[in-house]
CSV table of C-alpha atoms in Angstrom, one decimal:
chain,number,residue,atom,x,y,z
G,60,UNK,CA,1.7,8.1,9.6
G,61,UNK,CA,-1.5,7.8,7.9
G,62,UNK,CA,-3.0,5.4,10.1
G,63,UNK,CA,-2.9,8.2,12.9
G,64,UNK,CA,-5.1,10.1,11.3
G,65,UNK,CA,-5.4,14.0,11.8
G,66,UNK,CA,-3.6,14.1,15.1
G,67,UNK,CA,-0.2,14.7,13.0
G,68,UNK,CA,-1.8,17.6,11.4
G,69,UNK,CA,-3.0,18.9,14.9
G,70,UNK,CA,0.3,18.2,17.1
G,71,UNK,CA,3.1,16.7,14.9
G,72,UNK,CA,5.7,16.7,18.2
G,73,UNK,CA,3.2,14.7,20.3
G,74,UNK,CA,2.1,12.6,17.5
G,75,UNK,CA,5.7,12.0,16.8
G,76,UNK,CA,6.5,11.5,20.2
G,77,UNK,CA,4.1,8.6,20.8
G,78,UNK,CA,5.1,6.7,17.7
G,79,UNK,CA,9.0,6.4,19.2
G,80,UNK,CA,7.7,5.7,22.1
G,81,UNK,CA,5.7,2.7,21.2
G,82,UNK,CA,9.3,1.7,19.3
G,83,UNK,CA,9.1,2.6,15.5
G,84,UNK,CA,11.5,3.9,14.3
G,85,UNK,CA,11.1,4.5,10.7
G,86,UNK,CA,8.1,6.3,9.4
G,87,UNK,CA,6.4,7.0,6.1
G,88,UNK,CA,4.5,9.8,5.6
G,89,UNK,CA,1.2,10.4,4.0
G,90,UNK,CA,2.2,14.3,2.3
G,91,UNK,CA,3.5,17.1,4.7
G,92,UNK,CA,0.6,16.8,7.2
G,93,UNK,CA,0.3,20.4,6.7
G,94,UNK,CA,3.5,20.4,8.1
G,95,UNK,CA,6.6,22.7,6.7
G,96,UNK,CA,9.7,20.3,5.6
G,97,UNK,CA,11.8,21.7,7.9
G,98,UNK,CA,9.3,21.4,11.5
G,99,UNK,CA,8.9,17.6,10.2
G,100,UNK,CA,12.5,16.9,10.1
G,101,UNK,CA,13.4,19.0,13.1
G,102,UNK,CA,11.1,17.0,14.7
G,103,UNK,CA,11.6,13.9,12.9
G,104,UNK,CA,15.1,14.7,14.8
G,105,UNK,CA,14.3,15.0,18.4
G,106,UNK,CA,12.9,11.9,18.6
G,107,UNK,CA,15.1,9.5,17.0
G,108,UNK,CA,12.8,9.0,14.0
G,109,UNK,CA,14.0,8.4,10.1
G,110,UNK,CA,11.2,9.0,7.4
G,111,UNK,CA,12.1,6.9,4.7
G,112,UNK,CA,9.3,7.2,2.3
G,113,UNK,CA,6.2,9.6,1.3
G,114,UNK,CA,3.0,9.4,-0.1
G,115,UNK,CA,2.5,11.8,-3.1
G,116,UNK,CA,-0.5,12.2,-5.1
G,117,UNK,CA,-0.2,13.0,-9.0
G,118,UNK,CA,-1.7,17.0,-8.4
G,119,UNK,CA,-0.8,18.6,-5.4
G,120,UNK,CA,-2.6,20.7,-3.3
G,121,UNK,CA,-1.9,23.7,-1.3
G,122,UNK,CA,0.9,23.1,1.0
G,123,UNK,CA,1.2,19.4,-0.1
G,124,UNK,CA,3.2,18.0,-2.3
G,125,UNK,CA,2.2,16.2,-5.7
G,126,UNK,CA,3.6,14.3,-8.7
G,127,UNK,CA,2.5,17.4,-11.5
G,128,UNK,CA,4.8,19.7,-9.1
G,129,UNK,CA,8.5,21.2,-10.4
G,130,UNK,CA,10.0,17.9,-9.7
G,131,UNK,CA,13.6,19.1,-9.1
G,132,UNK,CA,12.0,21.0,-5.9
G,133,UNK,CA,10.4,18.2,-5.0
G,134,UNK,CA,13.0,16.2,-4.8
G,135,UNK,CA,15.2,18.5,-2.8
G,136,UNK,CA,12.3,19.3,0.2
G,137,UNK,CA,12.5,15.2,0.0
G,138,UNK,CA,15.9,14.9,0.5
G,139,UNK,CA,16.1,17.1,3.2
G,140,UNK,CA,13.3,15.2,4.7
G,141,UNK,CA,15.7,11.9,4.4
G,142,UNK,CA,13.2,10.1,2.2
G,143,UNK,CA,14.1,8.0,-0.7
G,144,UNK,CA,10.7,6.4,-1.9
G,145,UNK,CA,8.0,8.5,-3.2
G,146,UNK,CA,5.1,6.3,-3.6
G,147,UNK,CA,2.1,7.1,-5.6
G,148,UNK,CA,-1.2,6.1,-3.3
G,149,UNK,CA,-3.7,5.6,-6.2
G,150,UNK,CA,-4.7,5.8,-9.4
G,151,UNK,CA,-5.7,9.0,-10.9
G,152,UNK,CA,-9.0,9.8,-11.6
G,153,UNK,CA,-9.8,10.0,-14.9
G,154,UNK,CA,-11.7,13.3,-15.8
G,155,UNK,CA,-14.2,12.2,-17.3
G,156,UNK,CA,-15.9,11.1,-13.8
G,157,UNK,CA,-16.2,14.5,-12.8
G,158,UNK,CA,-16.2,15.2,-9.1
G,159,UNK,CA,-18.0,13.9,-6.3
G,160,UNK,CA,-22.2,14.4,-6.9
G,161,UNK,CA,-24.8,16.1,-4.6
G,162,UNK,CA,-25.2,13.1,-2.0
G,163,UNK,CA,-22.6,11.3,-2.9
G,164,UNK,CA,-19.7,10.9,-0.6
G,165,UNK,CA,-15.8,10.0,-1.2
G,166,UNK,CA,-16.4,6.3,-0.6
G,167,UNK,CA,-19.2,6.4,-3.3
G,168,UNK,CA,-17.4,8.5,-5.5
G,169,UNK,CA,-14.6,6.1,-5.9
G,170,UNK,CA,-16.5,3.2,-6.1
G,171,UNK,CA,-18.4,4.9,-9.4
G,172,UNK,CA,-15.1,5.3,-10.8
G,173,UNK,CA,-13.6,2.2,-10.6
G,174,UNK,CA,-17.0,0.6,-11.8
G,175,UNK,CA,-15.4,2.0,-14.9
G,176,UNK,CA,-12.2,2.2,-15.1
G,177,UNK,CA,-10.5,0.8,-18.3
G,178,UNK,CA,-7.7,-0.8,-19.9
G,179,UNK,CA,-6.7,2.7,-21.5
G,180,UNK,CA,-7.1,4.2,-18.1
G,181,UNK,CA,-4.3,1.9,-16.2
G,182,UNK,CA,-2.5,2.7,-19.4
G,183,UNK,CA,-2.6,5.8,-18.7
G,184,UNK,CA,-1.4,5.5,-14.9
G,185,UNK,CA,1.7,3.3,-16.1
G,186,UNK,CA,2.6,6.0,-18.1
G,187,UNK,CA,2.5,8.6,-15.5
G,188,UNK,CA,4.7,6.4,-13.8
G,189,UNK,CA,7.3,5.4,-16.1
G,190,UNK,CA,7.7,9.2,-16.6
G,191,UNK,CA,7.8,10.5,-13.2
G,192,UNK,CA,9.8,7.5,-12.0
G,193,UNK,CA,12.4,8.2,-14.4
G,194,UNK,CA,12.6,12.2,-13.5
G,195,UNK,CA,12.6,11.0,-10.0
G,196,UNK,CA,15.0,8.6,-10.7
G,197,UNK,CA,17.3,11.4,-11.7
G,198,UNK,CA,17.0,13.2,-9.2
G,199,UNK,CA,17.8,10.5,-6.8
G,200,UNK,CA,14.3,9.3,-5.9
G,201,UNK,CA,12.6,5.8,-6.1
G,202,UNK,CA,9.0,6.3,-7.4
G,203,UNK,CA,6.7,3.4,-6.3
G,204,UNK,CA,2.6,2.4,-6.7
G,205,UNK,CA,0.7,1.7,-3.7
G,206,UNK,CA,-2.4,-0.7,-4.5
G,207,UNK,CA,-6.0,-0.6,-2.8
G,208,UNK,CA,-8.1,-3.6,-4.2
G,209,UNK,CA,-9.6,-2.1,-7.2
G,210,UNK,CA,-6.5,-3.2,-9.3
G,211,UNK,CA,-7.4,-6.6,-9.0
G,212,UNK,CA,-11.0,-6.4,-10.4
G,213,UNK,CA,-10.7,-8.5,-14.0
G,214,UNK,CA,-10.5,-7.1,-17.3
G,215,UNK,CA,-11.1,-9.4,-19.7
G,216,UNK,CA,-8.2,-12.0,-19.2
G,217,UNK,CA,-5.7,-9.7,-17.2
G,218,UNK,CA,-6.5,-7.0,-14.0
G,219,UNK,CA,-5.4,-3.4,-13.6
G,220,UNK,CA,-2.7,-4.5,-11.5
G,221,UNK,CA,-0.8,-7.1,-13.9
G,222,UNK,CA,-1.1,-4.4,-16.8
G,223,UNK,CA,0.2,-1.4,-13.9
G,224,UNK,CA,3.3,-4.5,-13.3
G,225,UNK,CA,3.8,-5.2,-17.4
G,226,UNK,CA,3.6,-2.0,-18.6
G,227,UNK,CA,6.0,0.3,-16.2
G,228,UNK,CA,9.9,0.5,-16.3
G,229,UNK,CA,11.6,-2.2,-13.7
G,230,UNK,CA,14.6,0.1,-13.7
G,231,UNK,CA,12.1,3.3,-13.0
G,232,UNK,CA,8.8,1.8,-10.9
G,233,UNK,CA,8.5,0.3,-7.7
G,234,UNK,CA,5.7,-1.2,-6.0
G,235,UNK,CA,4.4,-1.0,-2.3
G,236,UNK,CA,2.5,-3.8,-1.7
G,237,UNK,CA,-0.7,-3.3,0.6
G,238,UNK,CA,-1.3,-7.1,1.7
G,239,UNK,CA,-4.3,-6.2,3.5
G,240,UNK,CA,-5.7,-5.0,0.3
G,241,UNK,CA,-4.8,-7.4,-1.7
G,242,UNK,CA,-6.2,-9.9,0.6
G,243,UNK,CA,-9.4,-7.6,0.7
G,244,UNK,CA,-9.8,-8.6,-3.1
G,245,UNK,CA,-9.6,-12.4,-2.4
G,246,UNK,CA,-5.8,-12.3,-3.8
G,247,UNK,CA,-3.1,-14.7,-2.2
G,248,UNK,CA,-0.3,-11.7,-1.2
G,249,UNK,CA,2.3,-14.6,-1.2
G,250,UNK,CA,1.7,-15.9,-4.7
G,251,UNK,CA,1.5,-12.3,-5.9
G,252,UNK,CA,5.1,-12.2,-4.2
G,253,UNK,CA,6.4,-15.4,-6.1
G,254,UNK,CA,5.0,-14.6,-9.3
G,255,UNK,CA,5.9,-10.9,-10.2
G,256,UNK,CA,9.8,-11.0,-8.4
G,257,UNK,CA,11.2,-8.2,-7.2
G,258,UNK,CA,8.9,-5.8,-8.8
G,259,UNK,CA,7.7,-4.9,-4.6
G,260,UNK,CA,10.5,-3.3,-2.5
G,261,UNK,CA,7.4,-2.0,0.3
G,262,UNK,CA,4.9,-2.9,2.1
G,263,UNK,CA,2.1,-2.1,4.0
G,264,UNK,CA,2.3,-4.3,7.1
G,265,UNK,CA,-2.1,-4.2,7.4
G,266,UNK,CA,-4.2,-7.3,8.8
G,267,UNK,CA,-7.9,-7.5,7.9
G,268,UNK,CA,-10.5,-9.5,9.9
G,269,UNK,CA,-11.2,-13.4,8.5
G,270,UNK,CA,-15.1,-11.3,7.6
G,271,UNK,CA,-13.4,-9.3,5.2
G,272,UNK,CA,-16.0,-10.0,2.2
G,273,UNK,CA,-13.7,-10.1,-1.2
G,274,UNK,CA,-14.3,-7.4,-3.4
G,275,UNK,CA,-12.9,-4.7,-5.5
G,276,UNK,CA,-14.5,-2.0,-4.2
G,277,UNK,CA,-12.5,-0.2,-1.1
G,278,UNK,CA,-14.6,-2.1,1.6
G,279,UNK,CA,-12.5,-4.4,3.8
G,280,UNK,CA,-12.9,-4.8,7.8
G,281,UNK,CA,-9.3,-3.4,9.1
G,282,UNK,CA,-7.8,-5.3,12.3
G,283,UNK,CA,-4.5,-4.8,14.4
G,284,UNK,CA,-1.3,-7.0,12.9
G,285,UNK,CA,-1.6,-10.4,13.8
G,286,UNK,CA,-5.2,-10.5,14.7
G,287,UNK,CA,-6.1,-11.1,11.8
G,288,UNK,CA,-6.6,-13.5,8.8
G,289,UNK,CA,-3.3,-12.4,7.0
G,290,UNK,CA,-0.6,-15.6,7.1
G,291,UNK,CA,1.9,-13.6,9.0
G,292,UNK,CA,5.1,-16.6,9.1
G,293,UNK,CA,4.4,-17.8,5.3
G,294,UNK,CA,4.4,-13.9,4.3
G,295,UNK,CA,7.2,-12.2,6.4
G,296,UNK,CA,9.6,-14.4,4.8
G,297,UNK,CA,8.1,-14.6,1.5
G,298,UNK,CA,8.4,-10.6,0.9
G,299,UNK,CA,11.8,-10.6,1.8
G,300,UNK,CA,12.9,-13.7,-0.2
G,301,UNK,CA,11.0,-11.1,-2.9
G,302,UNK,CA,12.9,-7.9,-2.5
G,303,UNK,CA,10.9,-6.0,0.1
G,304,UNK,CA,13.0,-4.2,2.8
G,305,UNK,CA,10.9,-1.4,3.6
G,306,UNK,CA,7.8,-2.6,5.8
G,307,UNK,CA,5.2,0.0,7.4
G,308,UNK,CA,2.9,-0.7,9.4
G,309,UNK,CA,-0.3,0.7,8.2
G,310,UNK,CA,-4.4,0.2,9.4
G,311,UNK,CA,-7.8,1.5,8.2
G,312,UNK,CA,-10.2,3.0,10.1
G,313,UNK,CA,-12.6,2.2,12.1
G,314,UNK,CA,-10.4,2.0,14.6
G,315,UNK,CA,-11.8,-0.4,17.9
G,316,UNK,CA,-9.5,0.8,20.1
G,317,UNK,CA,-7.2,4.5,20.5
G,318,UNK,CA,-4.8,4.4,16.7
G,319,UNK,CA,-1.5,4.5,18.8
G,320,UNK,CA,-2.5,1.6,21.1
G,321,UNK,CA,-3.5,-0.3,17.6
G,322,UNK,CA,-0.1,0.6,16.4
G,323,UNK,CA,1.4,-0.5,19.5
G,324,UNK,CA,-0.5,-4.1,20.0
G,325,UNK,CA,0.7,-4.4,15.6
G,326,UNK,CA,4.3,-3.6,16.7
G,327,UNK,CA,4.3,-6.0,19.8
G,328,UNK,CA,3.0,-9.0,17.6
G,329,UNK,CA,5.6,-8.3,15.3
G,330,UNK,CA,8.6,-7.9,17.6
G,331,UNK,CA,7.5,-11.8,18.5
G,332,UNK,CA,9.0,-13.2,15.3
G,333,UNK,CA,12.7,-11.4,16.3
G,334,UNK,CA,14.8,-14.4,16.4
G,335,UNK,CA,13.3,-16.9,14.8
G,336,UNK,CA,13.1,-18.5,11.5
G,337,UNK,CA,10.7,-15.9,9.8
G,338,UNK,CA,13.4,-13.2,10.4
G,339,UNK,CA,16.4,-15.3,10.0
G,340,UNK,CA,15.1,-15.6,6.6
């Protein structure tokens, strides 16, 4: 639900509305959308829809839900919601990077902070995760890690994403894999696939444009599904072989066209590979 934008937050029952119509019917939200729990499953409800997983940050904010919450509340406004996966979007930021400075804005910010992120500082995140994921775990919850392309930057011999993979709890940390991030860094998503296992349960269905300049600092140029350069045939198949059996589709702004009809002309492409070998798989 992220990829609509604030048009949940302004009118969840059109914004849901639209999203069944076009034919999803699983959804993963991005927090509450300043929503209570109870209007987003009512209305969750009335249009056929299941949300299966959540985006939650490591400190909530007001009315949204985070990680440094009572987890045992958490956990029950989530199951009455119908979500299983809670799926940590990014990193922390390490305190020491302050906040944002006069002039600079959110995209700048995070770019100054991953400039110096450390080993200690993924450490840290793998940590967070092992312990959440096995309080969440208890409670019934699957805690996953959602990747942009800064984990892929190198440190020394090894990247911030094959020390987030070694260093968390198989039995206690998913991942979601965003393939149009990882392909944003210059990363093969399918060889990722092969080589760490089962280790990604989700993904982020997201296609990037063949101009997409690789790099490790949140910059990629977003496209529809299937427009374009991501190897959709090789890489539907490959995530399943590799575990994945929640798939969202997901796209960054700027948007070309209206966000539903992007999520419309994504869902269309997709609904071409029903039937044949790529889904058989």
């Amino acid at each position: 639900l992220y990829t609509v934008g604030d048009e949940a937050r302004k009118d969840i029952d059109a914004t849901l509305a639209r999203v069944a119509k076009i034919g999803y019917r699983t959804v993963e939200l991005a927090g509450y959308h300043g929503q209570s729990v109870q209007k987003l499953r009512s209305t969750a409800d009335k249009y056929g829809l299941k949300f299966t997983s959540i985006h939650v940050g490591a400190a909530g904010r007001p009315g949204e839900p985070g990680l440094d919450q009572d987890l045992p509340r958490l956990a029950a406004d989530l199951h009455a919601l119908g979500v299983t996966d809670v799926v940590l979007p990014m990193f922390p930021v390490p305190e020491r990077f302050g906040a944002q400075r006069p002039g600079e804005n959110f995209l700048g910010f995070i770019q100054r902070v991953t400039a110096g992120l450390t080993r200690d500082d993924w450490q840290r995140t793998a940590d967070l995760l092992n312990d959440r994921g096995g309080k969440l775990r208890a409670e019934g919850l699957r805690l996953g890690y959602h990747n942009h392309n800064p984990e892929f930057a190198p440190l020394g011999n090894t990247t911030g994403m094959e020390l987030l993979l070694s260093a968390t709890s198989p039995d206690d940390v998913s991942f979601e894999m965003d393939v149009g991030w990882v392909a944003a860094a210059g990363v093969d998503p399918v060889a990722l696939l092969k080589r760490h296992g089962r280790r990604f349960q989700l993904m982020h269905v997201k296609d990037i444009k063949p101009g997409t300049k690789s790099n490790f600092s949140l910059q990629q140029d977003p496209t529809e599904v299937g427009s374009g350069k991501l190897p959709w045939p090789s890489l539907l198949p490959a995530a399943f072989n590799a575990g994945v059996r929640k798939f969202y589709v997901e796209q960054e702004p700027p948007f070309s066209i209206d966000r539903f009809e992007a999520i419309g002309r994504s869902l269309a492409f997709l609904k071409a590979f029903e039937g044949t070998e790529v889904v058989k798989l």
